[in-house]
Amino acid sequence: MKTDIILDKFKLLSGSKNHDEYNLISINSNLYIGRNYENNLCLFLKFCSNHTLPFGRKTKGLQLIFYAANTFSIKGISSIDNWGCIVCTDKEKDLLFATLIEGVVDLAHKNTNFSPEDFSNYIYEWQDLLSNEKTLNNNELIGLWGELYFIISTPYPERTINYWRGPESKVFDFSKKGIDIEVKTSLKGHQHVFNEDQLISSNHKSKRYVHSLYVQEDFSGGNTTTQLIDKIRKLLKKQGPFEKKLLSYGYNGPLSSEKPLCIKGERMISINNIPKVLNKDIGVYNVRFESNLSFSETENISNILKDFK
């Protein structure tokens, strides 16, 4: 069940009339969506009374609630089942919450033994992501823009998201079998800062490249980070993996510091052709340096992007 369908189902519901009741719609045999008295979006898992869970955890935007048998009412009728409830307490996160539900439905469909523990563990994962207090600085925001541009430039963006390692702070932003790509984005030409371990090639069988993006502000035809994100969302069958990686990256929603950017130049360069520091004294570690790639031999970008499929 896709995110937009879930949001449409929520539109059929109004808030309940009493504090201890909910208006619900079934989305499969054990899962329900609903609204509470405050009109918040809610997701429910119904399970038998021999299960109890330590619900009650509340983090930014999400609250877990456990209802034991006979303590939960639907339209005034007490339920003999136990219920796990997750409430979206921040209405600005309704879209993200619908994406979370999409993931729960998918897990329940794939796993016939989907349990209350599976449900709570999945919610805990989202709560941990949402509790990320990181705020992207300007350089990080530009870096994210470049990685999003790379995703949307590939033939199959949904597959490319599976190869996206940037949110995990790996050495290369995108890695799949046989190929690694680091995306570097700059407002000052094809000049970028590197860590020495990004440019080591002697012990690696994979082909390694730097995708160098020279960008500039363009308030008439450029795209902000949020606009690129919205474009990618429209291309995806499943939103969950993408949203999780955005949260891991530190993106929690539109930022006032975002600027619309456009590409002024792009180059795909093998790490073998990048100017680098070749020698250093014993005892020197974690070398960082800036290289100008304007005169480095470039590869055929389209051919390399085809490998991300």
mmCIF file of C-alpha atoms in Angstrom, residues 106-302:
data_model
loop_
_atom_site.group_PDB
_atom_site.id
_atom_site.type_symbol
_atom_site.label_atom_id
_atom_site.label_comp_id
_atom_site.label_asym_id
_atom_site.label_seq_id
_atom_site.Cartn_x
_atom_site.Cartn_y
_atom_site.Cartn_z
ATOM 1 C CA ASP A 106 4.970 -4.231 3.593
ATOM 2 C CA LEU A 107 6.674 -6.072 6.469
ATOM 3 C CA ALA A 108 3.401 -7.633 7.587
ATOM 4 C CA HIS A 109 2.681 -8.753 4.026
ATOM 5 C CA LYS A 110 6.105 -10.374 3.598
ATOM 6 C CA ASN A 111 6.207 -11.990 7.044
ATOM 7 C CA THR A 112 3.239 -14.180 7.946
ATOM 8 C CA ASN A 113 4.604 -14.357 11.511
ATOM 9 C CA PHE A 114 4.748 -10.571 11.886
ATOM 10 C CA SER A 115 4.635 -10.109 15.655
ATOM 11 C CA PRO A 116 4.050 -7.264 18.122
ATOM 12 C CA GLU A 117 7.804 -7.333 18.784
ATOM 13 C CA ASP A 118 8.487 -6.841 15.074
ATOM 14 C CA PHE A 119 6.044 -3.940 15.105
ATOM 15 C CA SER A 120 7.625 -2.215 18.097
ATOM 16 C CA ASN A 121 11.203 -2.769 16.865
ATOM 17 C CA TYR A 122 10.319 -1.189 13.527
ATOM 18 C CA ILE A 123 8.801 1.824 15.279
ATOM 19 C CA TYR A 124 11.834 2.136 17.583
ATOM 20 C CA GLU A 125 14.044 2.373 14.489
ATOM 21 C CA TRP A 126 11.990 5.268 13.149
ATOM 22 C CA GLN A 127 11.955 6.966 16.539
ATOM 23 C CA ASP A 128 15.736 6.787 16.711
ATOM 24 C CA LEU A 129 15.987 8.381 13.267
ATOM 25 C CA LEU A 130 13.535 11.141 14.148
ATOM 26 C CA SER A 131 15.390 11.924 17.366
ATOM 27 C CA ASN A 132 18.474 12.870 15.321
ATOM 28 C CA GLU A 133 19.250 16.409 16.459
ATOM 29 C CA LYS A 134 21.750 17.107 13.682
ATOM 30 C CA THR A 135 21.260 20.298 11.672
ATOM 31 C CA LEU A 136 22.894 20.431 8.265
ATOM 32 C CA ASN A 137 25.352 23.275 7.745
ATOM 33 C CA ASN A 138 25.663 24.988 4.366
ATOM 34 C CA ASN A 139 28.419 22.710 3.057
ATOM 35 C CA GLU A 140 26.528 19.581 4.120
ATOM 36 C CA LEU A 141 23.359 20.872 2.472
ATOM 37 C CA ILE A 142 25.219 21.464 -0.795
ATOM 38 C CA GLY A 143 26.735 17.989 -0.486
ATOM 39 C CA LEU A 144 23.288 16.454 -0.026
ATOM 40 C CA TRP A 145 22.042 18.390 -3.067
ATOM 41 C CA GLY A 146 24.790 16.798 -5.160
ATOM 42 C CA GLU A 147 24.007 13.270 -3.974
ATOM 43 C CA LEU A 148 20.308 13.797 -4.714
ATOM 44 C CA TYR A 149 21.181 15.104 -8.175
ATOM 45 C CA PHE A 150 23.229 11.953 -8.758
ATOM 46 C CA ILE A 151 20.289 9.735 -7.718
ATOM 47 C CA ILE A 152 17.865 11.457 -10.074
ATOM 48 C CA SER A 153 20.423 11.318 -12.921
ATOM 49 C CA THR A 154 20.661 7.520 -12.890
ATOM 50 C CA PRO A 155 18.355 5.294 -14.989
ATOM 51 C CA TYR A 156 16.771 3.648 -11.933
ATOM 52 C CA PRO A 157 16.725 6.037 -8.950
ATOM 53 C CA GLU A 158 14.997 3.519 -6.667
ATOM 54 C CA ARG A 159 17.827 1.030 -7.127
ATOM 55 C CA THR A 160 20.442 3.747 -6.742
ATOM 56 C CA ILE A 161 19.002 4.629 -3.324
ATOM 57 C CA ASN A 162 19.876 1.082 -2.233
ATOM 58 C CA TYR A 163 23.502 1.836 -3.113
ATOM 59 C CA TRP A 164 23.509 5.207 -1.342
ATOM 60 C CA ARG A 165 26.151 5.138 1.422
ATOM 61 C CA GLY A 166 26.489 8.887 2.008
ATOM 62 C CA PRO A 167 24.048 8.868 4.981
ATOM 63 C CA GLU A 168 26.204 6.148 6.582
ATOM 64 C CA SER A 169 29.375 8.289 6.296
ATOM 65 C CA LYS A 170 31.129 5.639 4.219
ATOM 66 C CA VAL A 171 34.254 6.381 2.190
ATOM 67 C CA PHE A 172 32.234 6.601 -1.045
ATOM 68 C CA ASP A 173 28.738 8.057 -1.391
ATOM 69 C CA PHE A 174 27.499 5.295 -3.734
ATOM 70 C CA SER A 175 28.763 1.737 -3.826
ATOM 71 C CA LYS A 176 27.613 -1.384 -5.578
ATOM 72 C CA LYS A 177 29.478 -4.475 -6.709
ATOM 73 C CA GLY A 178 32.306 -3.425 -8.975
ATOM 74 C CA ILE A 179 31.902 0.361 -8.766
ATOM 75 C CA ASP A 180 32.265 3.141 -6.186
ATOM 76 C CA ILE A 181 31.417 6.796 -6.773
ATOM 77 C CA GLU A 182 32.113 9.789 -4.588
ATOM 78 C CA VAL A 183 30.004 12.860 -5.402
ATOM 79 C CA LYS A 184 31.727 16.189 -4.807
ATOM 80 C CA THR A 185 29.724 19.410 -5.134
ATOM 81 C CA SER A 186 31.196 22.895 -5.064
ATOM 82 C CA LEU A 187 30.294 26.510 -5.736
ATOM 83 C CA LYS A 188 33.880 27.341 -6.685
ATOM 84 C CA GLY A 189 34.487 25.163 -9.707
ATOM 85 C CA HIS A 190 35.815 21.610 -9.800
ATOM 86 C CA GLN A 191 37.874 22.123 -6.651
ATOM 87 C CA HIS A 192 37.205 19.667 -3.849
ATOM 88 C CA VAL A 193 38.628 18.505 -0.551
ATOM 89 C CA PHE A 194 39.604 14.823 -0.316
ATOM 90 C CA ASN A 195 40.613 12.372 2.355
ATOM 91 C CA GLU A 196 43.563 10.276 1.239
ATOM 92 C CA ASP A 197 41.661 7.009 1.740
ATOM 93 C CA GLN A 198 39.166 8.060 -0.961
ATOM 94 C CA LEU A 199 41.914 8.071 -3.588
ATOM 95 C CA ILE A 200 43.648 4.775 -2.767
ATOM 96 C CA SER A 201 43.168 2.296 -5.604
ATOM 97 C CA SER A 202 45.958 -0.266 -5.453
ATOM 98 C CA ASN A 203 44.135 -2.825 -3.270
ATOM 99 C CA HIS A 204 40.634 -2.480 -4.683
ATOM 100 C CA LYS A 205 39.125 -4.428 -7.555
ATOM 101 C CA SER A 206 36.187 -2.049 -8.017
ATOM 102 C CA LYS A 207 36.263 0.882 -10.417
ATOM 103 C CA ARG A 208 36.305 4.127 -8.464
ATOM 104 C CA TYR A 209 35.278 7.576 -9.631
ATOM 105 C CA VAL A 210 34.638 11.078 -8.419
ATOM 106 C CA HIS A 211 31.564 12.756 -9.860
ATOM 107 C CA SER A 212 32.516 16.430 -9.697
ATOM 108 C CA LEU A 213 29.629 18.914 -9.755
ATOM 109 C CA TYR A 214 30.222 22.622 -10.232
ATOM 110 C CA VAL A 215 27.016 24.378 -9.151
ATOM 111 C CA GLN A 216 25.772 27.935 -8.875
ATOM 112 C CA GLU A 217 22.777 29.644 -7.362
ATOM 113 C CA ASP A 218 19.917 30.056 -9.822
ATOM 114 C CA PHE A 219 16.721 31.609 -8.493
ATOM 115 C CA SER A 220 14.954 31.397 -11.850
ATOM 116 C CA GLY A 221 15.531 27.789 -12.904
ATOM 117 C CA GLY A 222 17.381 26.031 -10.113
ATOM 118 C CA ASN A 223 16.170 23.459 -7.594
ATOM 119 C CA THR A 224 16.470 23.513 -3.843
ATOM 120 C CA THR A 225 17.322 20.381 -1.884
ATOM 121 C CA THR A 226 13.656 19.982 -0.967
ATOM 122 C CA GLN A 227 12.566 20.294 -4.598
ATOM 123 C CA LEU A 228 14.969 17.531 -5.631
ATOM 124 C CA ILE A 229 13.643 15.370 -2.809
ATOM 125 C CA ASP A 230 10.070 15.897 -3.991
ATOM 126 C CA LYS A 231 11.062 14.949 -7.547
ATOM 127 C CA ILE A 232 12.683 11.740 -6.342
ATOM 128 C CA ARG A 233 9.677 10.845 -4.188
ATOM 129 C CA LYS A 234 7.461 10.908 -7.274
ATOM 130 C CA LEU A 235 9.701 8.335 -8.960
ATOM 131 C CA LEU A 236 9.613 5.787 -6.137
ATOM 132 C CA LYS A 237 7.324 2.821 -5.618
ATOM 133 C CA LYS A 238 8.299 2.651 -1.939
ATOM 134 C CA GLN A 239 9.185 5.724 0.086
ATOM 135 C CA GLY A 240 10.555 4.148 3.279
ATOM 136 C CA PRO A 241 14.208 3.429 2.367
ATOM 137 C CA PHE A 242 14.645 6.921 0.920
ATOM 138 C CA GLU A 243 13.058 8.691 3.902
ATOM 139 C CA LYS A 244 15.167 6.705 6.359
ATOM 140 C CA LYS A 245 18.359 7.683 4.572
ATOM 141 C CA LEU A 246 17.353 11.338 4.524
ATOM 142 C CA LEU A 247 16.790 11.207 8.293
ATOM 143 C CA SER A 248 20.154 9.472 8.770
ATOM 144 C CA TYR A 249 21.778 12.231 6.728
ATOM 145 C CA GLY A 250 20.255 14.824 9.054
ATOM 146 C CA TYR A 251 17.499 16.108 6.774
ATOM 147 C CA ASN A 252 14.272 16.542 8.752
ATOM 148 C CA GLY A 253 12.436 18.852 6.387
ATOM 149 C CA PRO A 254 12.871 22.089 4.421
ATOM 150 C CA LEU A 255 15.499 24.503 5.746
ATOM 151 C CA SER A 256 15.438 28.283 5.436
ATOM 152 C CA SER A 257 19.093 28.191 4.362
ATOM 153 C CA GLU A 258 18.333 26.202 1.183
ATOM 154 C CA LYS A 259 19.234 27.911 -2.081
ATOM 155 C CA PRO A 260 18.116 26.862 -5.588
ATOM 156 C CA LEU A 261 21.104 25.467 -7.443
ATOM 157 C CA CYS A 262 21.796 24.447 -11.010
ATOM 158 C CA ILE A 263 24.653 22.582 -12.670
ATOM 159 C CA LYS A 264 27.288 24.749 -14.306
ATOM 160 C CA GLY A 265 29.613 21.842 -15.058
ATOM 161 C CA GLU A 266 30.025 18.162 -14.247
ATOM 162 C CA ARG A 267 32.860 15.734 -14.725
ATOM 163 C CA MET A 268 33.286 12.020 -13.976
ATOM 164 C CA ILE A 269 36.923 11.269 -13.175
ATOM 165 C CA SER A 270 38.680 8.048 -12.299
ATOM 166 C CA ILE A 271 40.493 8.344 -8.986
ATOM 167 C CA ASN A 272 43.663 7.337 -10.877
ATOM 168 C CA ASN A 273 43.502 10.679 -12.718
ATOM 169 C CA ILE A 274 42.917 12.926 -9.711
ATOM 170 C CA PRO A 275 45.813 15.086 -8.443
ATOM 171 C CA LYS A 276 46.742 13.693 -5.031
ATOM 172 C CA VAL A 277 49.397 13.590 -2.326
ATOM 173 C CA LEU A 278 51.537 10.550 -3.146
ATOM 174 C CA ASN A 279 54.135 10.555 -0.384
ATOM 175 C CA LYS A 280 54.048 11.333 3.312
ATOM 176 C CA ASP A 281 56.339 10.694 6.248
ATOM 177 C CA ILE A 282 55.817 7.719 8.521
ATOM 178 C CA GLY A 283 53.528 8.704 11.366
ATOM 179 C CA VAL A 284 51.356 11.070 9.285
ATOM 180 C CA TYR A 285 47.665 10.067 9.199
ATOM 181 C CA ASN A 286 44.280 11.369 8.081
ATOM 182 C CA VAL A 287 45.672 13.599 5.338
ATOM 183 C CA ARG A 288 43.158 15.995 3.777
ATOM 184 C CA PHE A 289 43.934 18.116 0.741
ATOM 185 C CA GLU A 290 42.212 20.161 -1.963
ATOM 186 C CA SER A 291 42.508 19.220 -5.636
ATOM 187 C CA ASN A 292 41.504 21.069 -8.786
ATOM 188 C CA LEU A 293 39.928 18.597 -11.222
ATOM 189 C CA SER A 294 39.353 21.081 -14.052
ATOM 190 C CA PHE A 295 42.170 19.601 -16.142
ATOM 191 C CA SER A 296 41.757 15.939 -15.230
ATOM 192 C CA GLU A 297 40.692 13.495 -17.948
ATOM 193 C CA THR A 298 36.948 12.902 -17.725
ATOM 194 C CA GLU A 299 35.011 9.707 -18.399
ATOM 195 C CA ASN A 300 31.717 9.274 -20.256
ATOM 196 C CA ILE A 301 29.194 10.102 -17.543
ATOM 197 C CA SER A 302 26.218 8.407 -19.216
#
